[in-house]
PDB file of C-alpha atoms and ligand atoms in Angstrom:
ATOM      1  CA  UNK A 287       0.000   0.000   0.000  1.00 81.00           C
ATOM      2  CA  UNK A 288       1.176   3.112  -0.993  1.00 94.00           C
ATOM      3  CA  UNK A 289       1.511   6.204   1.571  1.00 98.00           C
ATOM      4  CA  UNK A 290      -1.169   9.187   0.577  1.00 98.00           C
ATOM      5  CA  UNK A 291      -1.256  11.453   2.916  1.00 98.00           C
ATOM      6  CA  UNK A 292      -0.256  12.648   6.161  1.00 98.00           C
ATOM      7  CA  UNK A 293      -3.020  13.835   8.862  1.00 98.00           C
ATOM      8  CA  UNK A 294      -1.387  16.195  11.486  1.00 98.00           C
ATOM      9  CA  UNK A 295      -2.698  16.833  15.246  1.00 98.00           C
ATOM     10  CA  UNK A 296      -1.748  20.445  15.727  1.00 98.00           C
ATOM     11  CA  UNK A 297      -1.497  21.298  19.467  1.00 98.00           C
ATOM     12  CA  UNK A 298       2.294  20.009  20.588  1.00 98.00           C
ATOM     13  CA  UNK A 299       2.630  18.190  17.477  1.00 98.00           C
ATOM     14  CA  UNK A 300       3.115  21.176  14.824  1.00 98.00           C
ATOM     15  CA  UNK A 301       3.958  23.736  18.144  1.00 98.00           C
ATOM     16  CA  UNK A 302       3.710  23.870  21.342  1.00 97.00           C
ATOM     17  CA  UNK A 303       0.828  25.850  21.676  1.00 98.00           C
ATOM     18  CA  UNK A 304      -0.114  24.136  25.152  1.00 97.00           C
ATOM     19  CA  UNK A 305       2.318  26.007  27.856  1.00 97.00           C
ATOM     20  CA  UNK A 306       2.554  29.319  26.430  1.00 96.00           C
ATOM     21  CA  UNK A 307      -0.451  29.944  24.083  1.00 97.00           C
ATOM     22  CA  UNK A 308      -3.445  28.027  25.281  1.00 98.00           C
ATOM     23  CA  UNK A 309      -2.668  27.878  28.908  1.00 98.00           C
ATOM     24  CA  UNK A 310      -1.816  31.358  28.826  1.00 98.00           C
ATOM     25  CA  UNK A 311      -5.377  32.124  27.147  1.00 98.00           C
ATOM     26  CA  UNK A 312      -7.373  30.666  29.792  1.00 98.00           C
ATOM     27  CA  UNK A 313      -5.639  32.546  32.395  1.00 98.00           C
ATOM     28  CA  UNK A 314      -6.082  35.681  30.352  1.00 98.00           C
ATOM     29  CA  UNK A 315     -10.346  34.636  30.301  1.00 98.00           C
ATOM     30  CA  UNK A 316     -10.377  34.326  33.521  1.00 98.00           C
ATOM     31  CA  UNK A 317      -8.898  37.244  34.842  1.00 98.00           C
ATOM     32  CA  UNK A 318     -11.176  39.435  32.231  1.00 98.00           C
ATOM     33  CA  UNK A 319     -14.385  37.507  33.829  1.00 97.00           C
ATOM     34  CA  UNK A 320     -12.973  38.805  37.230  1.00 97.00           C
ATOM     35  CA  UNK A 321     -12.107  34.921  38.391  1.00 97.00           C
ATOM     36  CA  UNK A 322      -9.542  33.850  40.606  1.00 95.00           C
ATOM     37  CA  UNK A 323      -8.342  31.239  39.003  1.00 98.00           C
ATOM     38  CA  UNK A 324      -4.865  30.571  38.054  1.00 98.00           C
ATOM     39  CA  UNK A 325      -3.807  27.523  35.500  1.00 98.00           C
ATOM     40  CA  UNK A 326      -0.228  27.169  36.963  1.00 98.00           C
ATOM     41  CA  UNK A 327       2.130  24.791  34.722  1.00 98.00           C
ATOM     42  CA  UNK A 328       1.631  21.421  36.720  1.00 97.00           C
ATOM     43  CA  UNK A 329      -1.953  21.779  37.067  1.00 98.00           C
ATOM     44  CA  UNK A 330      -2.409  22.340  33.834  1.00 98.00           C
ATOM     45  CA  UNK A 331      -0.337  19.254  33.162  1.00 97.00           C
ATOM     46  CA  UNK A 332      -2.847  17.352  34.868  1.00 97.00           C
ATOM     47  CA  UNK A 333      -6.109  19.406  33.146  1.00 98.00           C
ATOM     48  CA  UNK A 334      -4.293  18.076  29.735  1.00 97.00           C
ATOM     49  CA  UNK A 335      -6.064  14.981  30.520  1.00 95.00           C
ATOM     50  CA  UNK A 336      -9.052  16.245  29.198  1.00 97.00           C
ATOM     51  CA  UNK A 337      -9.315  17.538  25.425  1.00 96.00           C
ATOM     52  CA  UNK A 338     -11.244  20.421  24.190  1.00 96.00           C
ATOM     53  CA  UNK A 339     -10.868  23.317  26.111  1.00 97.00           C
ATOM     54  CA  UNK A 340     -14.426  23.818  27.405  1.00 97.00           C
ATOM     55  CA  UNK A 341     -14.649  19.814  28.332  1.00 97.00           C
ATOM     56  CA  UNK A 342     -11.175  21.097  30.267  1.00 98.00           C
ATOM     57  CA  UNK A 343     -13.292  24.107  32.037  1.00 98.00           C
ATOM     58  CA  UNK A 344     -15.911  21.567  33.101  1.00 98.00           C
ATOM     59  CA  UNK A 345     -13.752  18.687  34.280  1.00 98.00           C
ATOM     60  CA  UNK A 346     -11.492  21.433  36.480  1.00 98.00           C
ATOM     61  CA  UNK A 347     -14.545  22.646  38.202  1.00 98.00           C
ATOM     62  CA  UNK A 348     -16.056  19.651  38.881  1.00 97.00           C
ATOM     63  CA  UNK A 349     -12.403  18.457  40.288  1.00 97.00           C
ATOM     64  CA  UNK A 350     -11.349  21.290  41.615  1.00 97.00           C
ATOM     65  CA  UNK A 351     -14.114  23.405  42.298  1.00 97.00           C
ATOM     66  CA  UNK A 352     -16.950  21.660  43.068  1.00 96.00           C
ATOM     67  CA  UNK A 353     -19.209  23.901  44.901  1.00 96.00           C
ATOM     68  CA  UNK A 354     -18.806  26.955  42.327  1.00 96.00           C
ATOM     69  CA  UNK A 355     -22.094  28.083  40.930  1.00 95.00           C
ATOM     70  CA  UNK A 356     -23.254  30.299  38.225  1.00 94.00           C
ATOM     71  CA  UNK A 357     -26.564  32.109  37.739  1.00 92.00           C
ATOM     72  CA  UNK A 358     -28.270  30.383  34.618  1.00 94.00           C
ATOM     73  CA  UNK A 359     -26.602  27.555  32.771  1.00 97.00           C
ATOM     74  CA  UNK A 360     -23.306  26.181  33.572  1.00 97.00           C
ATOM     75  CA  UNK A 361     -23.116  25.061  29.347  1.00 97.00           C
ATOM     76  CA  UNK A 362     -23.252  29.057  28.595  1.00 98.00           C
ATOM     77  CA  UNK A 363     -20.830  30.397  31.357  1.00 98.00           C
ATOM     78  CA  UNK A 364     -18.205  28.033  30.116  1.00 98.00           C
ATOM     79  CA  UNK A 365     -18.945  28.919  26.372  1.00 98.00           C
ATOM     80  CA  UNK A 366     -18.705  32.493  26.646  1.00 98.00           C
ATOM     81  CA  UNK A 367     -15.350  32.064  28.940  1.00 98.00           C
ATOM     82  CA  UNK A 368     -13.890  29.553  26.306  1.00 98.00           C
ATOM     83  CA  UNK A 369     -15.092  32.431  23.499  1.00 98.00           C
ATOM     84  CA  UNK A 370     -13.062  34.501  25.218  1.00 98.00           C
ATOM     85  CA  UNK A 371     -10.226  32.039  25.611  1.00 98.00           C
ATOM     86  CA  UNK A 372     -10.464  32.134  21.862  1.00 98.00           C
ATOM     87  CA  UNK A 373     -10.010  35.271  21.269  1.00 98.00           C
ATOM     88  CA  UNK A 374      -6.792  35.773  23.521  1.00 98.00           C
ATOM     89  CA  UNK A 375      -5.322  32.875  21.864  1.00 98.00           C
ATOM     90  CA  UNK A 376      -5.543  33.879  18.228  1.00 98.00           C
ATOM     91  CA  UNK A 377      -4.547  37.108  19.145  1.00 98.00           C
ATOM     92  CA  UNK A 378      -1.016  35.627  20.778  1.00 98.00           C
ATOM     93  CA  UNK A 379      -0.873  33.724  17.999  1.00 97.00           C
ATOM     94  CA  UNK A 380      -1.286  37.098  15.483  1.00 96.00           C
ATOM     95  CA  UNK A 381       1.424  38.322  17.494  1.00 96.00           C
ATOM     96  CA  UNK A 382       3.868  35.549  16.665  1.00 94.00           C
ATOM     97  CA  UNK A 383       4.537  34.353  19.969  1.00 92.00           C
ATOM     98  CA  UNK A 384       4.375  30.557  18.847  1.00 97.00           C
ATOM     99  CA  UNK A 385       6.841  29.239  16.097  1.00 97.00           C
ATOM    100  CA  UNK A 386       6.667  25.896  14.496  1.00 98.00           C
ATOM    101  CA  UNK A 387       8.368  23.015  16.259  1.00 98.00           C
ATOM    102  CA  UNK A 388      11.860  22.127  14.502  1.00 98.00           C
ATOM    103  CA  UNK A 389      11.208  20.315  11.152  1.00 98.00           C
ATOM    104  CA  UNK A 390       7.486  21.258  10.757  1.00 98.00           C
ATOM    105  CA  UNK A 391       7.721  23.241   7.963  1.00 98.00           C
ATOM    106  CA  UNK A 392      10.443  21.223   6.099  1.00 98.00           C
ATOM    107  CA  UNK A 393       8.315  18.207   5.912  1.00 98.00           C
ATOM    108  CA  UNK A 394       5.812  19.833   5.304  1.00 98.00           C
ATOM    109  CA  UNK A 395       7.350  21.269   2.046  1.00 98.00           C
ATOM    110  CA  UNK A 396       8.653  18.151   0.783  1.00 98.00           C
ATOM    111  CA  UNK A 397       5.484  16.351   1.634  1.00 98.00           C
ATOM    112  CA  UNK A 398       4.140  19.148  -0.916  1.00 98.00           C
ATOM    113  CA  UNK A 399       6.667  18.512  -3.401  1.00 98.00           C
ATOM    114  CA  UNK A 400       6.167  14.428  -3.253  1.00 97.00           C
ATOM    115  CA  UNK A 401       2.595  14.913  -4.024  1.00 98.00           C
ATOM    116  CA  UNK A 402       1.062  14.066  -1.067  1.00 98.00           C
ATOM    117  CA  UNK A 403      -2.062  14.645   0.278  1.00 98.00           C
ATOM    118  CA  UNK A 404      -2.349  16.802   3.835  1.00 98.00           C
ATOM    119  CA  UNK A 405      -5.166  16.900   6.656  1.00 98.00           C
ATOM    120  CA  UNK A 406      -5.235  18.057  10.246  1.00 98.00           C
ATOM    121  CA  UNK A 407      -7.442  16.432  12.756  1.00 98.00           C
ATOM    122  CA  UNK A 408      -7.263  18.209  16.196  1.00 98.00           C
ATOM    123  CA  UNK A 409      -9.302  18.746  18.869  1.00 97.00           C
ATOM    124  CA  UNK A 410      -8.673  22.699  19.618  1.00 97.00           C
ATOM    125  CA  UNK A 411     -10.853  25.188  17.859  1.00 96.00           C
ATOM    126  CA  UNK A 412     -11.075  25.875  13.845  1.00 97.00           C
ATOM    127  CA  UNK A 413      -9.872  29.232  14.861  1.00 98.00           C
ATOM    128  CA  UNK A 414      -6.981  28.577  16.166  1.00 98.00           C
ATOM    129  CA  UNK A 415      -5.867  26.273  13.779  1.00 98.00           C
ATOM    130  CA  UNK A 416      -5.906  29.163  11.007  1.00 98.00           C
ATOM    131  CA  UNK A 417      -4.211  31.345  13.385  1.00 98.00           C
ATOM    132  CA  UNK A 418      -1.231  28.793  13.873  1.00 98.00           C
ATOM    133  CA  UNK A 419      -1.002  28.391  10.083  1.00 98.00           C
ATOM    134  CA  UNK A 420      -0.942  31.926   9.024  1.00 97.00           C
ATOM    135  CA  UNK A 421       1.002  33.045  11.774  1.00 97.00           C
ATOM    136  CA  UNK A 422       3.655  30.814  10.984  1.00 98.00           C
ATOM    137  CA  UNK A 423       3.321  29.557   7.422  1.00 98.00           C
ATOM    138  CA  UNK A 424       1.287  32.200   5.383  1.00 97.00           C
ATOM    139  CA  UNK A 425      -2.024  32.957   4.919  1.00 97.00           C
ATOM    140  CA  UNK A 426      -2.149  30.595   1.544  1.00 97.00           C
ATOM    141  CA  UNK A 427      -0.843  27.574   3.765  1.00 98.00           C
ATOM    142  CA  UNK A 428      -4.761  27.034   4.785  1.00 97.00           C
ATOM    143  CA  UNK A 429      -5.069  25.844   1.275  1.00 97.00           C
ATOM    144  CA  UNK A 430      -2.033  23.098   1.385  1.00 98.00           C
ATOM    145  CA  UNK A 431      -4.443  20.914   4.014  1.00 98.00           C
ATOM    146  CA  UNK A 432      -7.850  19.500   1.556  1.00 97.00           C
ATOM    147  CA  UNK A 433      -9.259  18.809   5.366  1.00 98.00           C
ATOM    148  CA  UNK A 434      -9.157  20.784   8.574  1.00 98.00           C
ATOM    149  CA  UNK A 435     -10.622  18.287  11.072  1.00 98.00           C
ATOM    150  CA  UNK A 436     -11.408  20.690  14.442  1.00 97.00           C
ATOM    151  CA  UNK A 437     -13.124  21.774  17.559  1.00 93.00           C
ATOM    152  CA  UNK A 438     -17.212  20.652  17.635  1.00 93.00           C
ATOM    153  CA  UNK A 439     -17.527  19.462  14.391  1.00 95.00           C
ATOM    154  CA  UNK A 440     -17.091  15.668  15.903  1.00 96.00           C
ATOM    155  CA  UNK A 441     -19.142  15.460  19.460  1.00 92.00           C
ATOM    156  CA  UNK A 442     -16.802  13.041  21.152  1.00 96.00           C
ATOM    157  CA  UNK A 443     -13.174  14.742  20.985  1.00 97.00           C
ATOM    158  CA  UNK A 444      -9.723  12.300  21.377  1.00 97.00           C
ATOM    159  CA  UNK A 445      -9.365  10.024  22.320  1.00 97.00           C
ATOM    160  CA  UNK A 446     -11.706   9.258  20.351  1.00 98.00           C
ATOM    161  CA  UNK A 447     -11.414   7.923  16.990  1.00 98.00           C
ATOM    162  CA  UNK A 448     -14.174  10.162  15.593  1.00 98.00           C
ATOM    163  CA  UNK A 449     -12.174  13.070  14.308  1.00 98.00           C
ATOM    164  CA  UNK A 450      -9.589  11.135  12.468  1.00 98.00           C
ATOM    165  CA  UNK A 451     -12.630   9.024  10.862  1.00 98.00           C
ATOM    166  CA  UNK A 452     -14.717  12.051   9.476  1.00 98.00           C
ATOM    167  CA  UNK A 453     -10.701  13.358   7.819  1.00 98.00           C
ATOM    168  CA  UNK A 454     -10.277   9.807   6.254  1.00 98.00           C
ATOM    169  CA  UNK A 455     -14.227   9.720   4.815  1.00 98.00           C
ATOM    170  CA  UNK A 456     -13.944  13.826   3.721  1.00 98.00           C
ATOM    171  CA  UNK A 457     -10.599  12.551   2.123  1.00 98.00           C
ATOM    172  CA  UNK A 458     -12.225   9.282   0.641  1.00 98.00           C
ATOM    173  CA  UNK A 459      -9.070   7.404   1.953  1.00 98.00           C
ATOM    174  CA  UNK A 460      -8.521   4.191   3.618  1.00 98.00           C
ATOM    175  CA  UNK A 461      -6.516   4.197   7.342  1.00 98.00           C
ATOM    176  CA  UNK A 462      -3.728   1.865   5.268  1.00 97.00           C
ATOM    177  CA  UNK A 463      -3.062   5.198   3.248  1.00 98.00           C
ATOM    178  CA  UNK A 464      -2.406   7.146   5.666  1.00 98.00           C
ATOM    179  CA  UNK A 465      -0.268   8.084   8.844  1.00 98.00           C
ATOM    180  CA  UNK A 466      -0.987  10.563  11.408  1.00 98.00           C
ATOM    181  CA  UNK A 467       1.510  12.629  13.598  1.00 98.00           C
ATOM    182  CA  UNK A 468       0.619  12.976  17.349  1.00 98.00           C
ATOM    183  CA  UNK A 469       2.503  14.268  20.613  1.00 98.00           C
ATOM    184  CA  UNK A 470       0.074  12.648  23.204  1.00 98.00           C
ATOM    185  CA  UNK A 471      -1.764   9.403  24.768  1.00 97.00           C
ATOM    186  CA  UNK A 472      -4.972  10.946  23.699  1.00 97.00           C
ATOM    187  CA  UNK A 473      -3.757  11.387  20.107  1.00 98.00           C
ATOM    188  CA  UNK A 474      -2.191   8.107  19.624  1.00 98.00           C
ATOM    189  CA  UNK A 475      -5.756   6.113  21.609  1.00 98.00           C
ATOM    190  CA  UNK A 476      -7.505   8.357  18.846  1.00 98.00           C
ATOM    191  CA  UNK A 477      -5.660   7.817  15.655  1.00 98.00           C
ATOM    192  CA  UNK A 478      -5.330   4.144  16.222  1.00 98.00           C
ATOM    193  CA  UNK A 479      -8.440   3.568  17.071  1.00 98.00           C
ATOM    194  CA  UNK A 480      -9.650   4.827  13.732  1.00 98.00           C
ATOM    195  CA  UNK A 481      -7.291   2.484  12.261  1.00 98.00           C
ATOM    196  CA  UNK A 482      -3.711   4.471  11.764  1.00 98.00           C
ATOM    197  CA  UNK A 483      -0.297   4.188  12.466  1.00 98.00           C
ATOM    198  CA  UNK A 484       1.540   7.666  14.364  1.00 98.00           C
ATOM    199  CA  UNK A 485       4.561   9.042  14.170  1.00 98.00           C
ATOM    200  CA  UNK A 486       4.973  10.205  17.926  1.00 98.00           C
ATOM    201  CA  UNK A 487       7.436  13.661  18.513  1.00 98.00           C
ATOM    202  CA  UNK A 488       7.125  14.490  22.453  1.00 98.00           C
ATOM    203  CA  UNK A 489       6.965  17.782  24.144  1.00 96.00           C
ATOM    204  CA  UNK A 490       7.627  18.548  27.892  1.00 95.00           C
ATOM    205  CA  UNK A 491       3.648  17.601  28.798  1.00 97.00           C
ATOM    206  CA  UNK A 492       4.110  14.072  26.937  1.00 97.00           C
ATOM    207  CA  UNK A 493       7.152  12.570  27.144  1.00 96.00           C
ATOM    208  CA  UNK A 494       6.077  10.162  30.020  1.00 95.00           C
ATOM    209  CA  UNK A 495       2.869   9.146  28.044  1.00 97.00           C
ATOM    210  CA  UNK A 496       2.567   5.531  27.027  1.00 97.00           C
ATOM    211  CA  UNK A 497       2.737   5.039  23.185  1.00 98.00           C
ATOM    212  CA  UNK A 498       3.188   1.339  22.614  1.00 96.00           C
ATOM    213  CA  UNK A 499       1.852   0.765  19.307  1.00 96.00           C
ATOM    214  CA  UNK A 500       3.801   3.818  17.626  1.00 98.00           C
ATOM    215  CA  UNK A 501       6.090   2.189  14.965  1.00 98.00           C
ATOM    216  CA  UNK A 502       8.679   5.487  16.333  1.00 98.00           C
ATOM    217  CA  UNK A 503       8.820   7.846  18.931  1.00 98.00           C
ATOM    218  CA  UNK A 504      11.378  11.092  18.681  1.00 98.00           C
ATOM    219  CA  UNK A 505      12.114  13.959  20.678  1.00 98.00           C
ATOM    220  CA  UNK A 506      11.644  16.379  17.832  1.00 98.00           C
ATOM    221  CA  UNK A 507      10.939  15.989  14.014  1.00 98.00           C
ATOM    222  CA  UNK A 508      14.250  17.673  13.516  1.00 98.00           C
ATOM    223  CA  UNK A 509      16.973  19.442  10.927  1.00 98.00           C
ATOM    224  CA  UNK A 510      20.236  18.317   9.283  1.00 97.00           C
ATOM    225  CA  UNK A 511      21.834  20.406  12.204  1.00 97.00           C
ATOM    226  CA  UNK A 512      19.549  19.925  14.688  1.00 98.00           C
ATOM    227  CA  UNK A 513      19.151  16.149  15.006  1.00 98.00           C
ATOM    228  CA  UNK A 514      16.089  14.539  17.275  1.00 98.00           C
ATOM    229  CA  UNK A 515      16.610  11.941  19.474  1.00 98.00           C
ATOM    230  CA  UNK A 516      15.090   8.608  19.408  1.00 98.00           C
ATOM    231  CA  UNK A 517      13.016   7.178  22.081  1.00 98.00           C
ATOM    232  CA  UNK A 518      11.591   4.164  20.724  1.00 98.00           C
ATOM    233  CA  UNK A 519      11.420   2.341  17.409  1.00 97.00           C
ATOM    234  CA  UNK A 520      13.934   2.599  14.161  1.00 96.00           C
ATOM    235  CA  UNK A 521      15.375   5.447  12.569  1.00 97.00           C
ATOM    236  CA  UNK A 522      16.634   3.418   9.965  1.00 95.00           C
ATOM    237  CA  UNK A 523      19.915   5.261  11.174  1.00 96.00           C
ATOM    238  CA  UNK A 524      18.435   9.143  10.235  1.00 98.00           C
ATOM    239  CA  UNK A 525      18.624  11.523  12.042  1.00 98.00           C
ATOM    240  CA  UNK A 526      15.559  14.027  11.405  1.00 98.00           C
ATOM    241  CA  UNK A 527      12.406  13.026  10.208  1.00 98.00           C
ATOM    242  CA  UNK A 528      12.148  13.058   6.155  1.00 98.00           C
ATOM    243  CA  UNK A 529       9.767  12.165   3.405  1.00 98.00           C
ATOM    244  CA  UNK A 530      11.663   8.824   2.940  1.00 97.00           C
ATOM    245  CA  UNK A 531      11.607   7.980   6.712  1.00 98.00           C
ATOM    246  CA  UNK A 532       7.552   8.644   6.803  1.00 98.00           C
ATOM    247  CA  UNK A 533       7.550   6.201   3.686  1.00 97.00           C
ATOM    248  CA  UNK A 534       9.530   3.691   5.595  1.00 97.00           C
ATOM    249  CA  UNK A 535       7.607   3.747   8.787  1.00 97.00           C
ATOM    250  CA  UNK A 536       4.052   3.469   7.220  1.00 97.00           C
ATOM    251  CA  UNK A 537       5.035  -0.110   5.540  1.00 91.00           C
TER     252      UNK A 537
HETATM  253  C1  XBP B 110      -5.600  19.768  21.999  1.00 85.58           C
HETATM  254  C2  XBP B 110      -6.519  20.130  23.057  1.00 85.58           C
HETATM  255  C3  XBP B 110      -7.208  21.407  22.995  1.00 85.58           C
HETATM  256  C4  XBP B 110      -6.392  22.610  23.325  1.00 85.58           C
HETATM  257  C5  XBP B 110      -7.315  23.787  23.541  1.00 85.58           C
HETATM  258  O1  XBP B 110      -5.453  18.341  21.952  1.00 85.58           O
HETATM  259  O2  XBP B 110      -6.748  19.367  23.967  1.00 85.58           O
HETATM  260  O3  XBP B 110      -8.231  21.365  23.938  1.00 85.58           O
HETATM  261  O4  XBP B 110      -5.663  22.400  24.506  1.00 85.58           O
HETATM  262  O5  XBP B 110      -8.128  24.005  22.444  1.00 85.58           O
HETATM  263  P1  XBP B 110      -4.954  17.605  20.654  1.00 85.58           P
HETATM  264  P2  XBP B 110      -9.610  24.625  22.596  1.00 85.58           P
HETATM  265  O6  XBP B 110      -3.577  18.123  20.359  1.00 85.58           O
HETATM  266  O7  XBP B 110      -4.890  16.156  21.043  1.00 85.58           O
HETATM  267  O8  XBP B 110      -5.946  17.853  19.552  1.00 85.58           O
HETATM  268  O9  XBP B 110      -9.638  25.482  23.813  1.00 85.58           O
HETATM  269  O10 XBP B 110      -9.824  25.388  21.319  1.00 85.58           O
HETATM  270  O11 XBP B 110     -10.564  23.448  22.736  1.00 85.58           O
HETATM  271 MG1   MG B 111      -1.699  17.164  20.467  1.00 85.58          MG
END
């Protein structure tokens, strides 16, 4: 079977958006809805746990804050905090303060160049997948992916397999043709349960997940001069991440 196309998670796979963008953004909503609540680093280690960021809200007050109440529905509150989430996000984003991860763009390219076919299926809002790409790539990058799998448009979020299914059927592709890229537990649990193989680089939040299953697991993508480091499977002896490599690992 030949490879078709690649299908990228976004948040800590293409950057890491976690830390310093999206943490960053809830703390910004809350302190502009005049709440005392402060997502330090470690907690929000442990709030990773749960995708989607207003499914993240909800599972920190019912863990954390159990006895907070709101006038009217819970459902709204947390949408119009997560709106506002949103819009602090992007608006980091605008600014530049998140580059690619090392390699991103290069495979990206000569994915391009090989003819491939590209997709992104994430879990983070629509919004802030744009964002990401023009910041970083160019505005007429949003046309390189045929799919952009995010947010709602799949009710149950990763790990399950749902949002990775409805990129395949958009795509009219098989699981056998194609290979996804995930940093995370939840992104592996979701792309192989919809049938395909990942290509695992870690981040800081990660790198202690369990990813048995992935056929390699690196520290980075990587450069020619800036080499990743392998922490499971076979590099065939590279030492970044390449077209050929991909190729290699989906057989
Ligand atoms: C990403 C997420 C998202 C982001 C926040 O997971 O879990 O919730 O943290 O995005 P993955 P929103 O990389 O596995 O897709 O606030 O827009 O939901
Ligand atoms: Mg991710």
């Amino acid at each position: 079977m030949t490879l078709q196309a690649l299908i990228f998670d976004v948040d800590g796979t293409l950057a890491d958006t976690e830390r310093d963008g999206h943490r960053v953004a809830f703390n910004r909503a809350f302190a502009e809805a005049d709440l005392e609540w402060e997502w330090s680093e470690e907690l929000y280690g442990e709030l990773l746990a749960v995708t989607g960021g207003k499914e993240r809200i909800l599972h920190y007050l019912e863990t954390y804050l159990p006895d907070f109440r709101v006038d009217g529905d819970l459902s709204e509150f947390i949408a119009g905090l997560h709106k506002s989430k949103t819009r602090h996000y992007t608006e980091m984003l605008g600014e530049g303060v998140i580059p690619l991860r090392p390699g991103v763009e290069r495979l990206i390219n000569e994915a391009r160049d090989a003819g491939l076919r590209l997709a992104i299926a994430t879990t983070t809002t629509p919004a802030n997948v744009e964002a990401l790409l023009v910041s970083t790539l160019g505005p007429e990058s949003m046309e390189w992916f045929e799919v952009i799998a995010a947010g709602d448009i799949v009710p149950a979020k990763k790990p399950a397999p749902d949002i990775y299914t409805w990129a395949m059927e958009q795509m009219k592709l098989e699981p056998a043709d194609c290979i996804a890229f995930e940093d995370s537990r939840n992104g592996i649990l979701s792309a192989s349960g919809a049938g395909l193989k990942s290509i695992i680089s870690v981040n800081a939040y990660t790198a202690n997940d369990d990813f048995s299953g992935a056929p390699i697991v690196v520290s980075q993508w990587g450069e020619p001069d800036d080499p990743f480091e392998v922490l499971a499977g076979d590099a065939s002896g590279k030492s970044y991440l390449d077209i050929e490599l991909v190729q290699q690992l989906h057989h």
